[in-house]
CSV table of C-alpha atoms in Angstrom, one decimal:
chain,number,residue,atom,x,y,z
A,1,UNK,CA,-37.1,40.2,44.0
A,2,UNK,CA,-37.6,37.5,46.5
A,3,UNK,CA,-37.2,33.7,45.1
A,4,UNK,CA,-39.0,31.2,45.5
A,5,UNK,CA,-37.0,27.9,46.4
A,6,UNK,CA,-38.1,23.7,46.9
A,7,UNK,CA,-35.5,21.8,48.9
A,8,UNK,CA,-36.2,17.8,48.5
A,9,UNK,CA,-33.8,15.1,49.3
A,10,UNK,CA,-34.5,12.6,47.1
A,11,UNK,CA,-32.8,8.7,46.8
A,12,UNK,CA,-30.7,7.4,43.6
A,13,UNK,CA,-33.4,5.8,42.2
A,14,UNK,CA,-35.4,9.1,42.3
A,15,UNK,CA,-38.2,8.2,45.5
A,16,UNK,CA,-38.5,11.5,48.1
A,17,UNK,CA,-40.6,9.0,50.3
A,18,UNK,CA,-41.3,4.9,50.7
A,19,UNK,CA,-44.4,3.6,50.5
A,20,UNK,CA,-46.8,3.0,53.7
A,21,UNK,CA,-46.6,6.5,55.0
A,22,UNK,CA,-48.3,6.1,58.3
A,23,UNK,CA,-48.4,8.3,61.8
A,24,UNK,CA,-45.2,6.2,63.1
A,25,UNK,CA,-43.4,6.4,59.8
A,26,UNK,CA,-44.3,10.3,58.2
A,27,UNK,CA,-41.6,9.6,55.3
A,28,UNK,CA,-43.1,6.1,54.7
A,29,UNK,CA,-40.9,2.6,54.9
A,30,UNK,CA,-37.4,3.5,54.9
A,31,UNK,CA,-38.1,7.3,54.3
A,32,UNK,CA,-35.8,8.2,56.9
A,33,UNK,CA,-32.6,7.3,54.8
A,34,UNK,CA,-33.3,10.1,52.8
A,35,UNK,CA,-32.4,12.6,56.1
A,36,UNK,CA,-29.5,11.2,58.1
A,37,UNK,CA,-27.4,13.7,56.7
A,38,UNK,CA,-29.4,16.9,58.8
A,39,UNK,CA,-30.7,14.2,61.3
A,40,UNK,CA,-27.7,13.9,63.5
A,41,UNK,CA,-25.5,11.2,62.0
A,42,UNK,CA,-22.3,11.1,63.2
A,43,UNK,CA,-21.0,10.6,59.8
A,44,UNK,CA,-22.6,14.3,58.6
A,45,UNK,CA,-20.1,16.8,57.5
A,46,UNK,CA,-19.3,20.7,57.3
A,47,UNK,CA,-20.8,20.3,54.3
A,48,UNK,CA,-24.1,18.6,55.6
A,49,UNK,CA,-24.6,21.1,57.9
A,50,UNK,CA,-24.2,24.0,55.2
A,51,UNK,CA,-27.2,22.2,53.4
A,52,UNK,CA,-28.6,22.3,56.0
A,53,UNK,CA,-28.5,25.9,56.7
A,54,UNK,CA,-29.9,26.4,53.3
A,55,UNK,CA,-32.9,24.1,54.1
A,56,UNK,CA,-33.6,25.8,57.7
A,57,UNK,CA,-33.1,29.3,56.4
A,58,UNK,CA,-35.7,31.5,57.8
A,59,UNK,CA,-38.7,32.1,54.7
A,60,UNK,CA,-41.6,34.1,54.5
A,61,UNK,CA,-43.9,31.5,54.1
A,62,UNK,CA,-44.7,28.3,53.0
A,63,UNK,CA,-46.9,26.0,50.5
A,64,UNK,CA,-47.2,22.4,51.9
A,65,UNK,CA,-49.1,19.8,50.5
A,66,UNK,CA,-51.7,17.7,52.7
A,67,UNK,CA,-49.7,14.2,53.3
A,68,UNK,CA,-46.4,16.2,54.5
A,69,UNK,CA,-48.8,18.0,57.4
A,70,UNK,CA,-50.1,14.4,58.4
A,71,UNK,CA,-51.3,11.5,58.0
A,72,UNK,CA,-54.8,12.2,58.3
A,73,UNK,CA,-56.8,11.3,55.2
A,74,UNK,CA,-60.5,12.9,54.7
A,75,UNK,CA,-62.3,14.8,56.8
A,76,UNK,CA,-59.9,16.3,59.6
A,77,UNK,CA,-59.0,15.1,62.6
A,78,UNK,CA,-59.0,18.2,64.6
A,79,UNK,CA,-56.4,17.1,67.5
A,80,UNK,CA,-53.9,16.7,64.9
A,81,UNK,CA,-51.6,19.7,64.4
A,82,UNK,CA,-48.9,18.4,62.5
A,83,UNK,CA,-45.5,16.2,62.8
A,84,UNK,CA,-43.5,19.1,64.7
A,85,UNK,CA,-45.0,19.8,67.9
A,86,UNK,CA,-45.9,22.5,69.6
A,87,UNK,CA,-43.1,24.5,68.2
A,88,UNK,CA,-42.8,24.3,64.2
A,89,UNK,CA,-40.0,25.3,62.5
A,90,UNK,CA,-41.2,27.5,60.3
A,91,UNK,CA,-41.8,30.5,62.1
A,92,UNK,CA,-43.9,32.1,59.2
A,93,UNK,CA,-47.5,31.1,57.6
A,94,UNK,CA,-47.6,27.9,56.2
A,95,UNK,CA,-50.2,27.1,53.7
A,96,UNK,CA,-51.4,23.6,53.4
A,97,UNK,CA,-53.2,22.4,50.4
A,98,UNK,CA,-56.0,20.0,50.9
A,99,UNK,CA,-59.8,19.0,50.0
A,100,UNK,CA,-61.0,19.7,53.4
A,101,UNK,CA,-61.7,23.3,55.3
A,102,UNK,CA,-60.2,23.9,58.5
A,103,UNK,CA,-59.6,26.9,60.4
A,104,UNK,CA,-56.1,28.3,60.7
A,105,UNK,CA,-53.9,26.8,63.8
A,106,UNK,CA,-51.6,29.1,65.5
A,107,UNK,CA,-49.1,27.4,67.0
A,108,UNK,CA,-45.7,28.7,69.1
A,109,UNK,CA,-42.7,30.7,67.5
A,110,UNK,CA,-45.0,32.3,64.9
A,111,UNK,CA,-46.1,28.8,62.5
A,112,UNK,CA,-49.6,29.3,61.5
A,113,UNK,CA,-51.0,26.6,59.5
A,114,UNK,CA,-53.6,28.0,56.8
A,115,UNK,CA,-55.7,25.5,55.0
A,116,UNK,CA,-56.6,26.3,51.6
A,117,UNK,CA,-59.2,24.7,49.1
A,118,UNK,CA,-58.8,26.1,45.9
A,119,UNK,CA,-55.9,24.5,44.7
A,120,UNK,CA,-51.9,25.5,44.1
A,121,UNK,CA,-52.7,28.7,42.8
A,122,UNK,CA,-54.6,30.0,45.5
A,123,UNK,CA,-52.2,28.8,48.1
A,124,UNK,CA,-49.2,30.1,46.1
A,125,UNK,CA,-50.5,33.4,45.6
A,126,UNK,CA,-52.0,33.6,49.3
A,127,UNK,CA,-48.2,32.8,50.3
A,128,UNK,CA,-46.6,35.3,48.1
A,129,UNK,CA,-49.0,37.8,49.6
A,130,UNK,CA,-48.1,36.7,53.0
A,131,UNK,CA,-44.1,36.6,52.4
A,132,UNK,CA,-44.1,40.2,51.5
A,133,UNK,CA,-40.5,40.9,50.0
A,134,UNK,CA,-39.1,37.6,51.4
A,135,UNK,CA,-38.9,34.1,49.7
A,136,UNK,CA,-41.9,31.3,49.8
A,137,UNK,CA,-40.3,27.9,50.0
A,138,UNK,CA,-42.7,25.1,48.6
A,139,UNK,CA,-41.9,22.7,51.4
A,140,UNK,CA,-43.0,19.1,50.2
A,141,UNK,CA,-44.0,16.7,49.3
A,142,UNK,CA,-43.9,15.0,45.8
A,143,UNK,CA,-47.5,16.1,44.7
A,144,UNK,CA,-47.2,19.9,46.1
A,145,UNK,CA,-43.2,19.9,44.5
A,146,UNK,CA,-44.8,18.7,41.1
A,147,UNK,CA,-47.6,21.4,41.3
A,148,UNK,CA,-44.8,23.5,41.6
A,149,UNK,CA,-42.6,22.7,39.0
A,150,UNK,CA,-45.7,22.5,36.7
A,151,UNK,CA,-46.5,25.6,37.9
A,152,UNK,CA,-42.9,27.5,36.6
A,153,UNK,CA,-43.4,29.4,40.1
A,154,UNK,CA,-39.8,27.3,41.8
A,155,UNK,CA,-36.9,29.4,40.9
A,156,UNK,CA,-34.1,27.7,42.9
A,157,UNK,CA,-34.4,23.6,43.8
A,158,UNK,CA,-32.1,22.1,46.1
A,159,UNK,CA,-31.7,18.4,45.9
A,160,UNK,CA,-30.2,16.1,48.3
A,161,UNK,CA,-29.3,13.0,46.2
A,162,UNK,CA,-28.7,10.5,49.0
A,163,UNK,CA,-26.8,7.0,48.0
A,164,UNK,CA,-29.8,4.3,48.9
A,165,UNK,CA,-32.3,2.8,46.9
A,166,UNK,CA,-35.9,2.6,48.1
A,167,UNK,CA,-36.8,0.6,45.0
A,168,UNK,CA,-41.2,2.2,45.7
A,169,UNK,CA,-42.9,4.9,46.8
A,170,UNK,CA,-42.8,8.6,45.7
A,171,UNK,CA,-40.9,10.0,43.1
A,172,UNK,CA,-40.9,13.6,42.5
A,173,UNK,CA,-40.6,14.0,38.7
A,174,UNK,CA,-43.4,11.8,37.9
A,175,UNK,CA,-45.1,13.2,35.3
A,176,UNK,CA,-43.0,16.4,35.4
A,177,UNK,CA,-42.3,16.8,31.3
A,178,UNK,CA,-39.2,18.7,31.6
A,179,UNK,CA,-36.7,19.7,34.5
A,180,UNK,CA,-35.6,23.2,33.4
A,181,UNK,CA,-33.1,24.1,35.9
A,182,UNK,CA,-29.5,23.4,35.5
A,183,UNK,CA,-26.8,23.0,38.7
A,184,UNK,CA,-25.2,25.7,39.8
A,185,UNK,CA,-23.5,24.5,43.0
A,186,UNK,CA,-22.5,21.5,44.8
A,187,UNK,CA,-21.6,20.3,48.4
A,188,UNK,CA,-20.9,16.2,49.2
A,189,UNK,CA,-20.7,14.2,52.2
A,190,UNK,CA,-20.8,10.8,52.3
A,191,UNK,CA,-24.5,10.9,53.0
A,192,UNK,CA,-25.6,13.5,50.4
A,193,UNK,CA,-24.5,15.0,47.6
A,194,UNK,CA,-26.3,18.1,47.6
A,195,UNK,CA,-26.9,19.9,44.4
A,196,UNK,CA,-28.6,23.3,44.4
A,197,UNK,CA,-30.5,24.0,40.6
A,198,UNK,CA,-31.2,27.5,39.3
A,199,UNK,CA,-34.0,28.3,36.6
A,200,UNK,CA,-32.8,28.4,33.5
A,201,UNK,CA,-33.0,31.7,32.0
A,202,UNK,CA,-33.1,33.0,35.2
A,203,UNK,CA,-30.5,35.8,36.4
A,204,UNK,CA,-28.4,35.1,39.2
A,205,UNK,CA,-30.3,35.4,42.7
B,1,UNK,CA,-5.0,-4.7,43.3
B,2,UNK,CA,-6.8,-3.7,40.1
B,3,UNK,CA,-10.1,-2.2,40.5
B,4,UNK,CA,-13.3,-3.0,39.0
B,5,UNK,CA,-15.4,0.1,37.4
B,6,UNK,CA,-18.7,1.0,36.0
B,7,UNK,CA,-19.7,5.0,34.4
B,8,UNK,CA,-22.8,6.0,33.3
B,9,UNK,CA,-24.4,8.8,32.5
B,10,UNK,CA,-28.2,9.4,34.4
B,11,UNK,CA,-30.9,11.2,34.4
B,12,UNK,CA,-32.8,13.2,37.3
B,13,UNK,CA,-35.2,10.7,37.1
B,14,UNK,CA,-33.4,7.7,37.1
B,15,UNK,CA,-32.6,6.9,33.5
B,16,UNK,CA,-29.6,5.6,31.5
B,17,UNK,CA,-31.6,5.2,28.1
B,18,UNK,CA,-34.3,6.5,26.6
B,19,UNK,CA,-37.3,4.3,25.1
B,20,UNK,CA,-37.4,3.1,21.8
B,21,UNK,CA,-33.5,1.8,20.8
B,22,UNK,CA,-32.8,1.4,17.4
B,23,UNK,CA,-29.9,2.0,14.5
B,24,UNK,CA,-30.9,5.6,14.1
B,25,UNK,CA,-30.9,6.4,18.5
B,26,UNK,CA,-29.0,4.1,19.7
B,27,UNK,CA,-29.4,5.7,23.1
B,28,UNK,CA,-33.3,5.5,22.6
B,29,UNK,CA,-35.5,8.9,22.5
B,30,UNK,CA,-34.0,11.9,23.7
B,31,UNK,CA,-31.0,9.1,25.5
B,32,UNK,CA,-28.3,11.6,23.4
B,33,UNK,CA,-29.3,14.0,26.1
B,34,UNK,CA,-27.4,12.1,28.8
B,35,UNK,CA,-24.4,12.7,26.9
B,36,UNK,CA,-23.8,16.3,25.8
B,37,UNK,CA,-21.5,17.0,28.8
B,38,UNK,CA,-18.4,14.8,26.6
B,39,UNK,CA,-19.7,14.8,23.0
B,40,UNK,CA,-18.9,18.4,22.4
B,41,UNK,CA,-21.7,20.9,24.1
B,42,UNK,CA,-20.1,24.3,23.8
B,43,UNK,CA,-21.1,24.6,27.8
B,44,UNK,CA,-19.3,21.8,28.8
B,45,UNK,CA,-16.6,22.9,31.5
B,46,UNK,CA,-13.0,21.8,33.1
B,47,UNK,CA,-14.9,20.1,35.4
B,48,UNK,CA,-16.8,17.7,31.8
B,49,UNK,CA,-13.4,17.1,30.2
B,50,UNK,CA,-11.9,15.6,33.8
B,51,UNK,CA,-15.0,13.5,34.2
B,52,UNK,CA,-14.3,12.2,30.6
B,53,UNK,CA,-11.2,11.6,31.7
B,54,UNK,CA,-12.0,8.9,34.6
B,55,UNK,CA,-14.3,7.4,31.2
B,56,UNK,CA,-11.7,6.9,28.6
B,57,UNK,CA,-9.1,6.0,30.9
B,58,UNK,CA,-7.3,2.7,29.5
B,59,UNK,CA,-8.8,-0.7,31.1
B,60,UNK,CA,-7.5,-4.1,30.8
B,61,UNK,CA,-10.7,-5.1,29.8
B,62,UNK,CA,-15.0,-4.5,29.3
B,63,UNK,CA,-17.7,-6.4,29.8
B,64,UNK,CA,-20.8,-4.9,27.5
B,65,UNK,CA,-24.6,-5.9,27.3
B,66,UNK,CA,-25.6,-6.9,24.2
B,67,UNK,CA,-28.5,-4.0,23.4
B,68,UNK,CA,-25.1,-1.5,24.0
B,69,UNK,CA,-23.3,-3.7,21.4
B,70,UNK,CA,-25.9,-3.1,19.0
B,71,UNK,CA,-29.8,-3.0,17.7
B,72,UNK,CA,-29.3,-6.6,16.4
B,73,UNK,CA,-32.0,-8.8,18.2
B,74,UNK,CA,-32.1,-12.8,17.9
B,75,UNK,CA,-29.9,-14.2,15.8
B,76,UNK,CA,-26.8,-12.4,14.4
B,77,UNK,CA,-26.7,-10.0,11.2
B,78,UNK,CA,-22.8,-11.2,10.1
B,79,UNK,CA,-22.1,-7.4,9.3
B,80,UNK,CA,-22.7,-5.7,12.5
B,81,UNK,CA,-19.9,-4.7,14.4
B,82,UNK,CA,-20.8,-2.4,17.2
B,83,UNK,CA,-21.4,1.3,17.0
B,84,UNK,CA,-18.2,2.6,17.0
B,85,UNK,CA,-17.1,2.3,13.6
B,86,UNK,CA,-13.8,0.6,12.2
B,87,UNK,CA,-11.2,1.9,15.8
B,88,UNK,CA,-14.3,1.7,18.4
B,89,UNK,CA,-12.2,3.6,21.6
B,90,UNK,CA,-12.0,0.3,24.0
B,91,UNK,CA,-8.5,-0.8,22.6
B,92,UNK,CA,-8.7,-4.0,24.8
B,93,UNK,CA,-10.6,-7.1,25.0
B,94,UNK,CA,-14.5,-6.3,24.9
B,95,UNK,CA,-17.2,-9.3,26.4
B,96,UNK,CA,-20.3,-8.9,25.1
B,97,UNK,CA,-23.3,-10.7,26.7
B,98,UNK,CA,-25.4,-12.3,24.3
B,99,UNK,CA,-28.0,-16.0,23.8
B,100,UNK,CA,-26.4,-16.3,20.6
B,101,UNK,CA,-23.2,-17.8,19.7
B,102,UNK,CA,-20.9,-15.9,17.3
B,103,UNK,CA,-16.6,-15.9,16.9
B,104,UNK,CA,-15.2,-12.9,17.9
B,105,UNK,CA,-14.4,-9.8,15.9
B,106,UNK,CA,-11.0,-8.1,16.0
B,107,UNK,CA,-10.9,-4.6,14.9
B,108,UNK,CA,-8.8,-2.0,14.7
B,109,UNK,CA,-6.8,-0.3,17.4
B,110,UNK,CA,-6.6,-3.1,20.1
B,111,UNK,CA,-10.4,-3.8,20.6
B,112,UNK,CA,-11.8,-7.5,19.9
B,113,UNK,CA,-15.2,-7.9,20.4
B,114,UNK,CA,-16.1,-11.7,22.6
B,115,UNK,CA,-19.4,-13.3,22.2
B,116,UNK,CA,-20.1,-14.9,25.6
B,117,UNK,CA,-23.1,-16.7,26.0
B,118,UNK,CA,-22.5,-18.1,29.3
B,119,UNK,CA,-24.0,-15.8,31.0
B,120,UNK,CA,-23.1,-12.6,33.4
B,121,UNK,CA,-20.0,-14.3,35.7
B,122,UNK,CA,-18.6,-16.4,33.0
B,123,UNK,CA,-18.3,-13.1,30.7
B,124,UNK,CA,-16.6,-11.1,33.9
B,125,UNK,CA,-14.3,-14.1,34.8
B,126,UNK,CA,-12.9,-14.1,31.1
B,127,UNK,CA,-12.6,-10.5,31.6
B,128,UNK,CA,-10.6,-10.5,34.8
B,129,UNK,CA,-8.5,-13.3,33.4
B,130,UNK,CA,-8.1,-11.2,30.2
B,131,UNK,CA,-7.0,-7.5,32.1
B,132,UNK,CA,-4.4,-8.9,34.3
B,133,UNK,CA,-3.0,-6.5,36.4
B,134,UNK,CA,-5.1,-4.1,34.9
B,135,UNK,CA,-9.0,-3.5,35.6
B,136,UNK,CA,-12.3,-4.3,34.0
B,137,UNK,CA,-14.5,-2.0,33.4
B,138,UNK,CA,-18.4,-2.3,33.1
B,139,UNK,CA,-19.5,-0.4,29.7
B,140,UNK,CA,-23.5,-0.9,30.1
B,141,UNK,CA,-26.3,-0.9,29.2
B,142,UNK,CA,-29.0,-0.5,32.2
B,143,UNK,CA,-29.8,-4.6,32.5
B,144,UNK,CA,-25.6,-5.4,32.0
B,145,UNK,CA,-25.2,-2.6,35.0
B,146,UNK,CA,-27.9,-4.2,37.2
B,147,UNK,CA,-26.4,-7.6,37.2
B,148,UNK,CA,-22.9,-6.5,37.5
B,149,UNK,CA,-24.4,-4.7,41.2
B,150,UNK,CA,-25.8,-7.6,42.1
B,151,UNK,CA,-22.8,-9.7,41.4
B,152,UNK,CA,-21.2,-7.2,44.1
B,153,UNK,CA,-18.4,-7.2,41.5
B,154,UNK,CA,-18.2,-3.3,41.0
B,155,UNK,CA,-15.5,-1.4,43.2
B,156,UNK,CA,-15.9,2.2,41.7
B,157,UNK,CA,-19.4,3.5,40.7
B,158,UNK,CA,-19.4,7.2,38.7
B,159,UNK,CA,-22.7,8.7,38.0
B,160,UNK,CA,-23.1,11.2,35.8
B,161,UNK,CA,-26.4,12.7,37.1
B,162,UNK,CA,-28.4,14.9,34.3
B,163,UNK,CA,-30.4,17.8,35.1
B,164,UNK,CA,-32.8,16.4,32.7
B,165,UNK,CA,-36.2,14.3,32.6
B,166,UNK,CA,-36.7,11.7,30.2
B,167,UNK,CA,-40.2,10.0,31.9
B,168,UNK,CA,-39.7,6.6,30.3
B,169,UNK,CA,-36.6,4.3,28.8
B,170,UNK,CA,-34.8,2.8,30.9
B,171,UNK,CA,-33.8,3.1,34.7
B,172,UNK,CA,-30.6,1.3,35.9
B,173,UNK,CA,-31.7,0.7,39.7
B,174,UNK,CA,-35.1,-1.2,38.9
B,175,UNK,CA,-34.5,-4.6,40.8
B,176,UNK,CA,-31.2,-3.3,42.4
B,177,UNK,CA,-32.3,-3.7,46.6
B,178,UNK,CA,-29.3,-2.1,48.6
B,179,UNK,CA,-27.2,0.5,46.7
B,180,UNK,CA,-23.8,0.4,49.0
B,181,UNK,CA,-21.5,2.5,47.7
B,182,UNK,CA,-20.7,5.9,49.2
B,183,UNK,CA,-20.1,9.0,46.9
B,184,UNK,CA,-16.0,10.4,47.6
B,185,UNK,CA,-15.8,12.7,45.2
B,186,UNK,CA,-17.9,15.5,43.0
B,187,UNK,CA,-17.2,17.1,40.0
B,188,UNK,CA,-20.0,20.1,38.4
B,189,UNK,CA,-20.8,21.6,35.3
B,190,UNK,CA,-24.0,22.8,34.2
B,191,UNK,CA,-24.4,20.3,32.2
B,192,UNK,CA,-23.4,17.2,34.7
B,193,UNK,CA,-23.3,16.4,38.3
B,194,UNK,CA,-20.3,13.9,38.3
B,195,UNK,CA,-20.5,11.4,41.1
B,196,UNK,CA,-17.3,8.5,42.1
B,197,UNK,CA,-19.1,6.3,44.3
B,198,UNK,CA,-17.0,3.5,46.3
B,199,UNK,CA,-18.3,0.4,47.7
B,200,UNK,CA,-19.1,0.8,51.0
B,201,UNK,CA,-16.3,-0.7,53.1
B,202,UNK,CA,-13.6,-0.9,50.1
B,203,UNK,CA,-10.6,0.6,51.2
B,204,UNK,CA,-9.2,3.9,48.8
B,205,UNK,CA,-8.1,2.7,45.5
């Protein structure tokens, strides 16, 4: 049965994003940080880029919440198509939860943003639907991860604990009553030590 | 040159204690939960026992907040004398923090409990002097933690990072602006994520 992972990467002091996310800075004021380790700093490891492989590993579709597409807040802005480019990474359907209707964007490499009104549910289930017998990946960020978790639907969360304090912003778990995953593996760098969670209760995937 | 340490035990979401601190939980609500991986849970690992290892390993000497030495607030109850019972496990010279002047108390097995009220760097100078050769170690709580880090006075940083959510208590980074240290090593167990962090720029102890 295909899983359904979350891969965050998320300071010490528990923040995914800074505050003052903004069209030059998409991960808010010092948001950044969180990423140098699959971002091309020189002091990444083998062990950054194995993280990383997990985090770019191809899915069969995604749930993304509104603020990770952009930063366009309301009604849409129909020129914007999202922080990646003409060319998204994600090379399967991505479904983005948000207040406002939009028709579907296809982009290059097979991306297709999908916007969806009705809420986690529907955009979980729609991606499900769409995935077929591979994974969904709930992509980010804080709100959509915590709809998840409330949810129960995330059976494998990566975290990338990266040593930096934002001190505001996001955090993830607000809210979020109880965890109920426990670590099953774990890869360091001195950027990141990644930890990847598994249900508990769930069988080995 | 002897090093200067500080362990604690974290949650996901950024907590050493739980809320609510008194005789009966000394670690506040659900705090006990930070602590299964060395007080005995049957899932503990190889991996627990080594991280209890780098806890209980002899120091020259402690400094300790005063809400870890005990529930006693304001003036001094005469009959407290820490947590631990009659042999707590320090077995060396122990500073406590504290507005309230009080001799010391020698107990069994090496530890003597100091009442400094001079304030953070008095307490760790008296402690330096008092270890020798050997180090000092920071014991907690959160608020003893926090101005130890901003002191810069900690060399060796271990994290023992949770997979659990406590939503309230409290966290040990609030106030703490720049983290720098740098994780070197990981130990796992599904109970704990065991992190050593150096200070950045500290050559290998």
């Amino acid at each position: 049965m295909p899983i359904t992972t979350c891969h965050m990467s998320v300071s010490l002091d528990g923040f995914v994003a800074g505050p003052g996310q903004s069209r030059e800075e998409p991960l808010g004021r010092r948001g950044g940080e969180l990423h140098r380790w699959h971002l091309g700093d020189e002091r990444a490891t083998e062990n950054d880029a194995r993280a990383s492989a997990w985090l770019m590993r191809p899915r069969g579709a995604y749930v993304m919440g509104r603020n990770m597409f952009g930063p366009v807040r309301g009604a849409w802005d129909e020129d914007w198509r999202g922080w990646w480019g003409p060319e998204p990474p994600y090379r399967a359907p991505v479904f983005v939860l948000t207040h406002h209707a939009r028709e579907p964007i296809e982009m290059d490499g097979g991306t297709t943003f999908h916007f969806v009104t009705g809420g986690f549910g529907t955009a979980y289930a729609r991606a499900r639907e769409a995935a077929g017998d591979k994974g969904v990946d709930i992509a980010g960020g804080a709100s959509a991860v915590r709809q998840a978790l409330a949810a129960g639907v995330v059976d494998e969360l990566t975290l990338d604990i990266v040593p930096v304090l934002l001190g505001s912003g996001e955090r993830v778990f607000d809210g979020v009553d109880e965890f109920g995953f426990e670590p099953v593996d774990v890869l360091h760098s001195p950027l990141a030590t990644h930890v990847r969670y598994r249900r508990t209760g769930s069988s080995p995937g």
